[in-house]
PDB file of C-alpha atoms and ligand atoms in Angstrom:
ATOM      1  CA  MET A 688      11.112  -0.370 -16.043  1.00 83.00           C
ATOM      2  CA  LYS A 689      12.119  -1.758 -12.679  1.00 88.00           C
ATOM      3  CA  LEU A 690      10.051  -1.148  -9.575  1.00 93.00           C
ATOM      4  CA  THR A 691      10.854  -2.182  -6.027  1.00 95.00           C
ATOM      5  CA  HIS A 692       7.863  -3.071  -3.901  1.00 97.00           C
ATOM      6  CA  LEU A 693       8.132  -3.063  -0.091  1.00 98.00           C
ATOM      7  CA  THR A 694       5.265  -3.325   2.323  1.00 98.00           C
ATOM      8  CA  ASP A 695       4.243  -3.311   5.967  1.00 98.00           C
ATOM      9  CA  THR A 696       7.304  -1.736   7.511  1.00 98.00           C
ATOM     10  CA  HIS A 697       5.364  -1.268  10.804  1.00 98.00           C
ATOM     11  CA  LEU A 698       7.798   1.228  12.286  1.00 98.00           C
ATOM     12  CA  VAL A 699       7.592   2.058  15.991  1.00 98.00           C
ATOM     13  CA  GLU A 700       9.685   4.515  18.012  1.00 96.00           C
ATOM     14  CA  PRO A 701      13.315   3.941  16.929  1.00 94.00           C
ATOM     15  CA  ASP A 702      14.401   2.171  20.129  1.00 92.00           C
ATOM     16  CA  GLN A 703      11.253   0.013  20.422  1.00 96.00           C
ATOM     17  CA  ILE A 704      10.995  -3.687  19.618  1.00 98.00           C
ATOM     18  CA  LEU A 705       7.970  -5.158  17.833  1.00 98.00           C
ATOM     19  CA  TYR A 706       7.394  -8.922  17.936  1.00 97.00           C
ATOM     20  CA  GLY A 707      11.024  -9.437  18.947  1.00 97.00           C
ATOM     21  CA  LEU A 708      12.446  -7.364  16.087  1.00 97.00           C
ATOM     22  CA  ASN A 709      13.459  -3.759  15.529  1.00 97.00           C
ATOM     23  CA  PRO A 710      11.386  -2.587  12.522  1.00 98.00           C
ATOM     24  CA  LEU A 711      13.662   0.385  11.832  1.00 98.00           C
ATOM     25  CA  GLU A 712      16.751  -1.822  11.656  1.00 98.00           C
ATOM     26  CA  ARG A 713      14.883  -4.118   9.270  1.00 98.00           C
ATOM     27  CA  LEU A 714      13.851  -1.201   7.039  1.00 98.00           C
ATOM     28  CA  ASN A 715      17.375   0.220   7.077  1.00 98.00           C
ATOM     29  CA  LEU A 716      18.649  -3.160   5.847  1.00 97.00           C
ATOM     30  CA  ALA A 717      16.119  -3.084   3.002  1.00 96.00           C
ATOM     31  CA  VAL A 718      17.141   0.467   2.069  1.00 96.00           C
ATOM     32  CA  ALA A 719      20.840  -0.507   2.084  1.00 96.00           C
ATOM     33  CA  SER A 720      20.052  -3.559  -0.043  1.00 94.00           C
ATOM     34  CA  ILE A 721      18.126  -1.510  -2.617  1.00 93.00           C
ATOM     35  CA  ASN A 722      20.920   1.060  -2.733  1.00 93.00           C
ATOM     36  CA  SER A 723      23.522  -1.669  -3.269  1.00 91.00           C
ATOM     37  CA  LEU A 724      21.749  -2.924  -6.415  1.00 84.00           C
ATOM     38  CA  PRO A 725      22.639  -1.464  -9.792  1.00 74.00           C
ATOM     39  CA  ALA A 726      20.750   1.824  -9.759  1.00 64.00           C
ATOM     40  CA  ASP A 727      18.184   0.803 -12.360  1.00 72.00           C
ATOM     41  CA  ALA A 728      15.088   0.666 -10.181  1.00 81.00           C
ATOM     42  CA  GLU A 729      13.071   3.683 -11.157  1.00 86.00           C
ATOM     43  CA  GLN A 730      11.094   3.831  -7.973  1.00 93.00           C
ATOM     44  CA  VAL A 731      10.202   2.183  -4.694  1.00 96.00           C
ATOM     45  CA  VAL A 732       6.621   1.810  -3.503  1.00 98.00           C
ATOM     46  CA  ILE A 733       5.659   0.925   0.073  1.00 98.00           C
ATOM     47  CA  THR A 734       2.064  -0.288   0.230  1.00 98.00           C
ATOM     48  CA  GLY A 735       1.045   0.758   3.714  1.00 98.00           C
ATOM     49  CA  ASP A 736       1.285  -0.118   7.360  1.00 98.00           C
ATOM     50  CA  LEU A 737       4.231   2.223   7.314  1.00 98.00           C
ATOM     51  CA  THR A 738       3.952   2.484  11.102  1.00 98.00           C
ATOM     52  CA  HIS A 739       2.513   0.124  13.699  1.00 98.00           C
ATOM     53  CA  TRP A 740       0.828   2.540  16.095  1.00 97.00           C
ATOM     54  CA  GLY A 741       0.977   5.730  14.023  1.00 94.00           C
ATOM     55  CA  GLN A 742       3.466   7.330  16.423  1.00 95.00           C
ATOM     56  CA  LEU A 743       5.064  10.629  15.440  1.00 95.00           C
ATOM     57  CA  GLY A 744       8.562   9.301  16.217  1.00 97.00           C
ATOM     58  CA  ALA A 745       7.901   6.328  13.943  1.00 98.00           C
ATOM     59  CA  HIS A 746       7.032   8.690  11.089  1.00 98.00           C
ATOM     60  CA  HIS A 747      10.198  10.703  11.637  1.00 98.00           C
ATOM     61  CA  ALA A 748      12.248   7.489  11.684  1.00 98.00           C
ATOM     62  CA  LEU A 749      10.591   6.424   8.432  1.00 98.00           C
ATOM     63  CA  HIS A 750      11.326   9.787   6.845  1.00 98.00           C
ATOM     64  CA  SER A 751      15.007   9.654   7.857  1.00 98.00           C
ATOM     65  CA  SER A 752      15.443   6.074   6.702  1.00 98.00           C
ATOM     66  CA  LEU A 753      13.844   6.685   3.309  1.00 98.00           C
ATOM     67  CA  ALA A 754      15.909   9.853   2.820  1.00 98.00           C
ATOM     68  CA  GLU A 755      18.824   7.446   2.243  1.00 97.00           C
ATOM     69  CA  LEU A 756      17.069   5.699  -0.659  1.00 95.00           C
ATOM     70  CA  LYS A 757      18.618   6.339  -4.068  1.00 92.00           C
ATOM     71  CA  PRO A 758      15.429   5.766  -6.131  1.00 93.00           C
ATOM     72  CA  ALA A 759      12.369   7.962  -5.683  1.00 94.00           C
ATOM     73  CA  TYR A 760       9.677   6.476  -3.469  1.00 97.00           C
ATOM     74  CA  THR A 761       5.897   6.611  -3.088  1.00 98.00           C
ATOM     75  CA  LEU A 762       3.994   5.783   0.095  1.00 98.00           C
ATOM     76  CA  ILE A 763       0.390   4.766   0.658  1.00 98.00           C
ATOM     77  CA  LEU A 764      -1.410   4.038   3.915  1.00 98.00           C
ATOM     78  CA  GLY A 765      -2.521   0.842   5.648  1.00 98.00           C
ATOM     79  CA  ASN A 766      -4.869   0.110   8.515  1.00 98.00           C
ATOM     80  CA  HIS A 767      -2.174   0.745  11.132  1.00 98.00           C
ATOM     81  CA  ASP A 768      -1.375   4.235   9.849  1.00 97.00           C
ATOM     82  CA  ASN A 769      -2.528   7.663  10.995  1.00 96.00           C
ATOM     83  CA  ARG A 770      -3.273   9.900   8.013  1.00 97.00           C
ATOM     84  CA  GLU A 771      -2.976  13.190   9.896  1.00 96.00           C
ATOM     85  CA  LEU A 772       0.389  12.435  11.482  1.00 96.00           C
ATOM     86  CA  PHE A 773       1.630  10.997   8.192  1.00 98.00           C
ATOM     87  CA  ARG A 774       0.802  14.269   6.436  1.00 97.00           C
ATOM     88  CA  ASN A 775       2.564  16.294   9.113  1.00 96.00           C
ATOM     89  CA  VAL A 776       5.813  14.500   8.338  1.00 98.00           C
ATOM     90  CA  PHE A 777       5.379  13.737   4.622  1.00 98.00           C
ATOM     91  CA  SER A 778       4.012  17.068   3.427  1.00 95.00           C
ATOM     92  CA  ASP A 779       4.658  16.239  -0.234  1.00 95.00           C
ATOM     93  CA  ALA A 780       2.721  12.938  -0.126  1.00 97.00           C
ATOM     94  CA  LEU A 781      -0.075  12.087  -2.557  1.00 98.00           C
ATOM     95  CA  GLU A 782      -3.369  13.868  -1.921  1.00 98.00           C
ATOM     96  CA  ASP A 783      -6.701  13.763  -3.751  1.00 98.00           C
ATOM     97  CA  GLU A 784      -9.391  16.454  -3.588  1.00 97.00           C
ATOM     98  CA  ASN A 785     -10.869  14.904  -0.423  1.00 97.00           C
ATOM     99  CA  GLY A 786      -7.575  14.677   1.451  1.00 97.00           C
ATOM    100  CA  PHE A 787      -7.027  10.944   0.921  1.00 98.00           C
ATOM    101  CA  VAL A 788      -3.517   9.702   0.176  1.00 98.00           C
ATOM    102  CA  GLN A 789      -4.335   8.861  -3.438  1.00 98.00           C
ATOM    103  CA  GLY A 790      -2.915   9.838  -6.778  1.00 98.00           C
ATOM    104  CA  VAL A 791      -1.873   8.893 -10.287  1.00 98.00           C
ATOM    105  CA  ARG A 792       1.687   8.873 -11.583  1.00 96.00           C
ATOM    106  CA  GLU A 793       2.482   8.653 -15.275  1.00 95.00           C
ATOM    107  CA  THR A 794       5.379   6.319 -16.056  1.00 93.00           C
ATOM    108  CA  ASP A 795       7.033   4.810 -19.128  1.00 91.00           C
ATOM    109  CA  VAL A 796       4.902   1.694 -18.650  1.00 91.00           C
ATOM    110  CA  GLY A 797       1.600   3.466 -18.109  1.00 95.00           C
ATOM    111  CA  GLN A 798      -0.218   4.844 -15.113  1.00 97.00           C
ATOM    112  CA  PHE A 799       0.359   3.943 -11.512  1.00 97.00           C
ATOM    113  CA  LEU A 800      -2.802   4.377  -9.434  1.00 98.00           C
ATOM    114  CA  PHE A 801      -2.232   4.675  -5.693  1.00 98.00           C
ATOM    115  CA  LEU A 802      -5.265   4.066  -3.468  1.00 98.00           C
ATOM    116  CA  ASP A 803      -6.003   4.866   0.177  1.00 98.00           C
ATOM    117  CA  THR A 804      -7.951   2.120   2.027  1.00 98.00           C
ATOM    118  CA  ASN A 805      -7.259   3.452   5.534  1.00 98.00           C
ATOM    119  CA  GLN A 806     -10.197   4.190   7.814  1.00 97.00           C
ATOM    120  CA  SER A 807      -9.711   5.458  11.338  1.00 95.00           C
ATOM    121  CA  GLY A 808     -11.175   3.097  13.946  1.00 95.00           C
ATOM    122  CA  THR A 809     -10.995  -0.143  11.965  1.00 97.00           C
ATOM    123  CA  HIS A 810      -8.350  -2.548  10.696  1.00 97.00           C
ATOM    124  CA  SER A 811     -10.582  -3.490   7.792  1.00 97.00           C
ATOM    125  CA  GLY A 812     -10.039  -1.852   4.434  1.00 98.00           C
ATOM    126  CA  TRP A 813     -12.381   0.955   3.526  1.00 98.00           C
ATOM    127  CA  TYR A 814     -13.204   2.428   0.144  1.00 98.00           C
ATOM    128  CA  CYS A 815     -15.977   4.981   0.614  1.00 98.00           C
ATOM    129  CA  ALA A 816     -18.168   6.661  -1.991  1.00 98.00           C
ATOM    130  CA  ASN A 817     -15.768   9.624  -2.295  1.00 98.00           C
ATOM    131  CA  ARG A 818     -12.821   7.341  -2.991  1.00 98.00           C
ATOM    132  CA  LEU A 819     -14.834   5.228  -5.436  1.00 98.00           C
ATOM    133  CA  HIS A 820     -15.843   8.416  -7.232  1.00 98.00           C
ATOM    134  CA  TRP A 821     -12.222   9.525  -7.463  1.00 98.00           C
ATOM    135  CA  LEU A 822     -11.147   6.140  -8.820  1.00 98.00           C
ATOM    136  CA  ARG A 823     -13.946   6.079 -11.393  1.00 98.00           C
ATOM    137  CA  GLU A 824     -12.877   9.524 -12.611  1.00 98.00           C
ATOM    138  CA  GLN A 825      -9.287   8.386 -13.125  1.00 97.00           C
ATOM    139  CA  LEU A 826     -10.404   5.286 -15.017  1.00 98.00           C
ATOM    140  CA  VAL A 827     -12.872   7.143 -17.231  1.00 97.00           C
ATOM    141  CA  ARG A 828     -10.251   9.757 -18.074  1.00 96.00           C
ATOM    142  CA  SER A 829      -7.870   7.288 -19.748  1.00 94.00           C
ATOM    143  CA  PRO A 830      -9.628   3.955 -20.079  1.00 95.00           C
ATOM    144  CA  ASP A 831      -7.111   2.287 -22.396  1.00 95.00           C
ATOM    145  CA  THR A 832      -3.842   3.411 -20.804  1.00 97.00           C
ATOM    146  CA  PRO A 833      -2.030   0.471 -19.186  1.00 98.00           C
ATOM    147  CA  LYS A 834      -2.357   0.704 -15.419  1.00 97.00           C
ATOM    148  CA  SER A 835      -0.922  -0.726 -12.258  1.00 98.00           C
ATOM    149  CA  ILE A 836      -2.923  -0.437  -9.049  1.00 98.00           C
ATOM    150  CA  PHE A 837      -1.338  -0.147  -5.609  1.00 98.00           C
ATOM    151  CA  MET A 838      -3.410  -0.519  -2.444  1.00 98.00           C
ATOM    152  CA  HIS A 839      -2.899  -1.831   1.074  1.00 98.00           C
ATOM    153  CA  HIS A 840      -5.885  -4.174   1.409  1.00 98.00           C
ATOM    154  CA  PRO A 841      -6.501  -6.875  -1.204  1.00 98.00           C
ATOM    155  CA  PRO A 842      -9.954  -6.469  -2.764  1.00 98.00           C
ATOM    156  CA  PHE A 843     -10.639 -10.220  -2.320  1.00 98.00           C
ATOM    157  CA  ASN A 844     -10.015 -13.057   0.154  1.00 97.00           C
ATOM    158  CA  VAL A 845      -6.557 -14.632   0.013  1.00 96.00           C
ATOM    159  CA  GLY A 846      -7.413 -17.683   2.132  1.00 94.00           C
ATOM    160  CA  LEU A 847      -5.760 -16.592   5.391  1.00 94.00           C
ATOM    161  CA  GLU A 848      -8.796 -16.295   7.629  1.00 94.00           C
ATOM    162  CA  PRO A 849      -7.490 -13.756  10.208  1.00 93.00           C
ATOM    163  CA  MET A 850      -6.500 -11.414   7.367  1.00 95.00           C
ATOM    164  CA  ASP A 851      -9.605 -12.022   5.282  1.00 96.00           C
ATOM    165  CA  ARG A 852     -11.661 -11.002   8.308  1.00 96.00           C
ATOM    166  CA  ILE A 853     -10.086  -7.536   8.051  1.00 97.00           C
ATOM    167  CA  GLY A 854     -10.154  -7.325   4.259  1.00 97.00           C
ATOM    168  CA  LEU A 855     -11.692  -4.643   2.082  1.00 98.00           C
ATOM    169  CA  VAL A 856     -15.279  -4.037   3.200  1.00 98.00           C
ATOM    170  CA  GLN A 857     -16.498  -2.437  -0.053  1.00 98.00           C
ATOM    171  CA  ARG A 858     -15.027  -5.136  -2.316  1.00 97.00           C
ATOM    172  CA  ASP A 859     -18.243  -5.495  -4.362  1.00 98.00           C
ATOM    173  CA  GLU A 860     -18.457  -1.766  -5.016  1.00 98.00           C
ATOM    174  CA  PHE A 861     -14.755  -1.685  -5.826  1.00 98.00           C
ATOM    175  CA  LEU A 862     -15.073  -4.502  -8.354  1.00 98.00           C
ATOM    176  CA  GLN A 863     -18.070  -2.818  -9.921  1.00 98.00           C
ATOM    177  CA  VAL A 864     -16.037   0.357 -10.545  1.00 98.00           C
ATOM    178  CA  VAL A 865     -12.889  -1.321 -11.885  1.00 98.00           C
ATOM    179  CA  ARG A 866     -14.496  -4.208 -13.798  1.00 98.00           C
ATOM    180  CA  PRO A 867     -14.991  -2.325 -17.128  1.00 97.00           C
ATOM    181  CA  TYR A 868     -11.291  -1.344 -17.097  1.00 97.00           C
ATOM    182  CA  LEU A 869      -9.670  -4.587 -15.948  1.00 97.00           C
ATOM    183  CA  GLY A 870      -8.446  -5.257 -19.479  1.00 96.00           C
ATOM    184  CA  SER A 871      -6.055  -2.316 -19.130  1.00 97.00           C
ATOM    185  CA  VAL A 872      -4.849  -3.214 -15.609  1.00 98.00           C
ATOM    186  CA  ARG A 873      -1.477  -4.916 -15.899  1.00 97.00           C
ATOM    187  CA  HIS A 874      -0.861  -5.624 -12.248  1.00 98.00           C
ATOM    188  CA  LEU A 875      -2.366  -5.240  -8.804  1.00 98.00           C
ATOM    189  CA  PHE A 876       0.059  -4.720  -5.912  1.00 98.00           C
ATOM    190  CA  PHE A 877      -1.063  -4.873  -2.296  1.00 98.00           C
ATOM    191  CA  GLY A 878       0.216  -5.432   1.251  1.00 98.00           C
ATOM    192  CA  HIS A 879      -1.613  -6.263   4.486  1.00 98.00           C
ATOM    193  CA  VAL A 880      -1.236 -10.058   4.488  1.00 97.00           C
ATOM    194  CA  HIS A 881       2.497 -10.261   5.332  1.00 97.00           C
ATOM    195  CA  ARG A 882       3.008 -13.306   3.096  1.00 96.00           C
ATOM    196  CA  PRO A 883       4.432 -13.712  -0.415  1.00 97.00           C
ATOM    197  CA  ILE A 884       1.341 -14.502  -2.516  1.00 97.00           C
ATOM    198  CA  SER A 885       0.689 -14.115  -6.227  1.00 97.00           C
ATOM    199  CA  GLY A 886      -1.993 -15.127  -8.678  1.00 98.00           C
ATOM    200  CA  SER A 887      -4.660 -13.542 -10.800  1.00 97.00           C
ATOM    201  CA  TRP A 888      -7.938 -11.881  -9.959  1.00 97.00           C
ATOM    202  CA  HIS A 889     -10.498 -11.505 -12.750  1.00 97.00           C
ATOM    203  CA  GLY A 890      -7.599 -12.001 -15.145  1.00 97.00           C
ATOM    204  CA  VAL A 891      -5.378  -9.358 -13.497  1.00 98.00           C
ATOM    205  CA  ALA A 892      -2.012 -10.505 -12.178  1.00 98.00           C
ATOM    206  CA  PHE A 893      -1.491  -9.649  -8.519  1.00 98.00           C
ATOM    207  CA  SER A 894       1.294  -9.951  -5.992  1.00 98.00           C
ATOM    208  CA  THR A 895       1.963  -9.200  -2.382  1.00 98.00           C
ATOM    209  CA  LEU A 896       4.898 -10.003  -0.144  1.00 96.00           C
ATOM    210  CA  ARG A 897       6.181 -10.393   3.378  1.00 97.00           C
ATOM    211  CA  GLY A 898       6.416  -7.348   5.588  1.00 97.00           C
ATOM    212  CA  THR A 899       9.903  -6.080   6.310  1.00 98.00           C
ATOM    213  CA  ASN A 900       9.389  -6.800  10.033  1.00 97.00           C
ATOM    214  CA  HIS A 901       7.051  -9.625  11.104  1.00 97.00           C
ATOM    215  CA  GLN A 902       5.226 -12.265   9.037  1.00 96.00           C
ATOM    216  CA  ILE A 903       1.774 -13.844   9.308  1.00 93.00           C
ATOM    217  CA  TRP A 904       1.647 -17.624   9.868  1.00 89.00           C
ATOM    218  CA  LEU A 905       0.655 -19.789   6.933  1.00 90.00           C
ATOM    219  CA  ASN A 906      -2.566 -21.437   8.024  1.00 86.00           C
ATOM    220  CA  PHE A 907      -5.410 -22.158   5.616  1.00 82.00           C
TER     221      PHE A 907
HETATM  222 FE1  FE2 B 446       0.611  -4.954   8.270  1.00 85.37          FE
END
């Protein structure tokens, strides 16, 4: 199975510039590139910070751009996103019983778990008791099925101090919930840090990548 991972598209109003670049033009280039590949990618996942300021026009631009994608796509939220506006535009998005943009998709290579670490009012990642409960339920339900986890915030420090300062707040609670099931987690995908980084975390392979618009400086 082939999956295309994009992250941190940070769209603004279509004619606006962000850090000297037009995020929509950058996303459109990515969409055209994906479409030009042999059509064997089963799906595209964008791991949050879909928009920069959560503007309505940015969401509409995102919707129009992604409508051109040949593979199916799944979106999750980052710290820059606005859940309510997102839902207004993407009415068929993932939704758990508490209204978070979370869900499970069954694929040929196991389950994809999509998590929502957005919390209004903070750039840090948030995984509250309701979300932890939801995640535990999914894991208990099929403990041995191979899984891939997608989330915006990494559940650990990556070594880039400005990003680590706005990392996942409930990382200890998160680890406690997933730890018994890590043997069945094949990969952890996240965004947020705007750098290509890979490694392993408690034996689980992880990767993240540059945003489609701006990058974060490499400074340890
Ligand atoms: Fe971002």
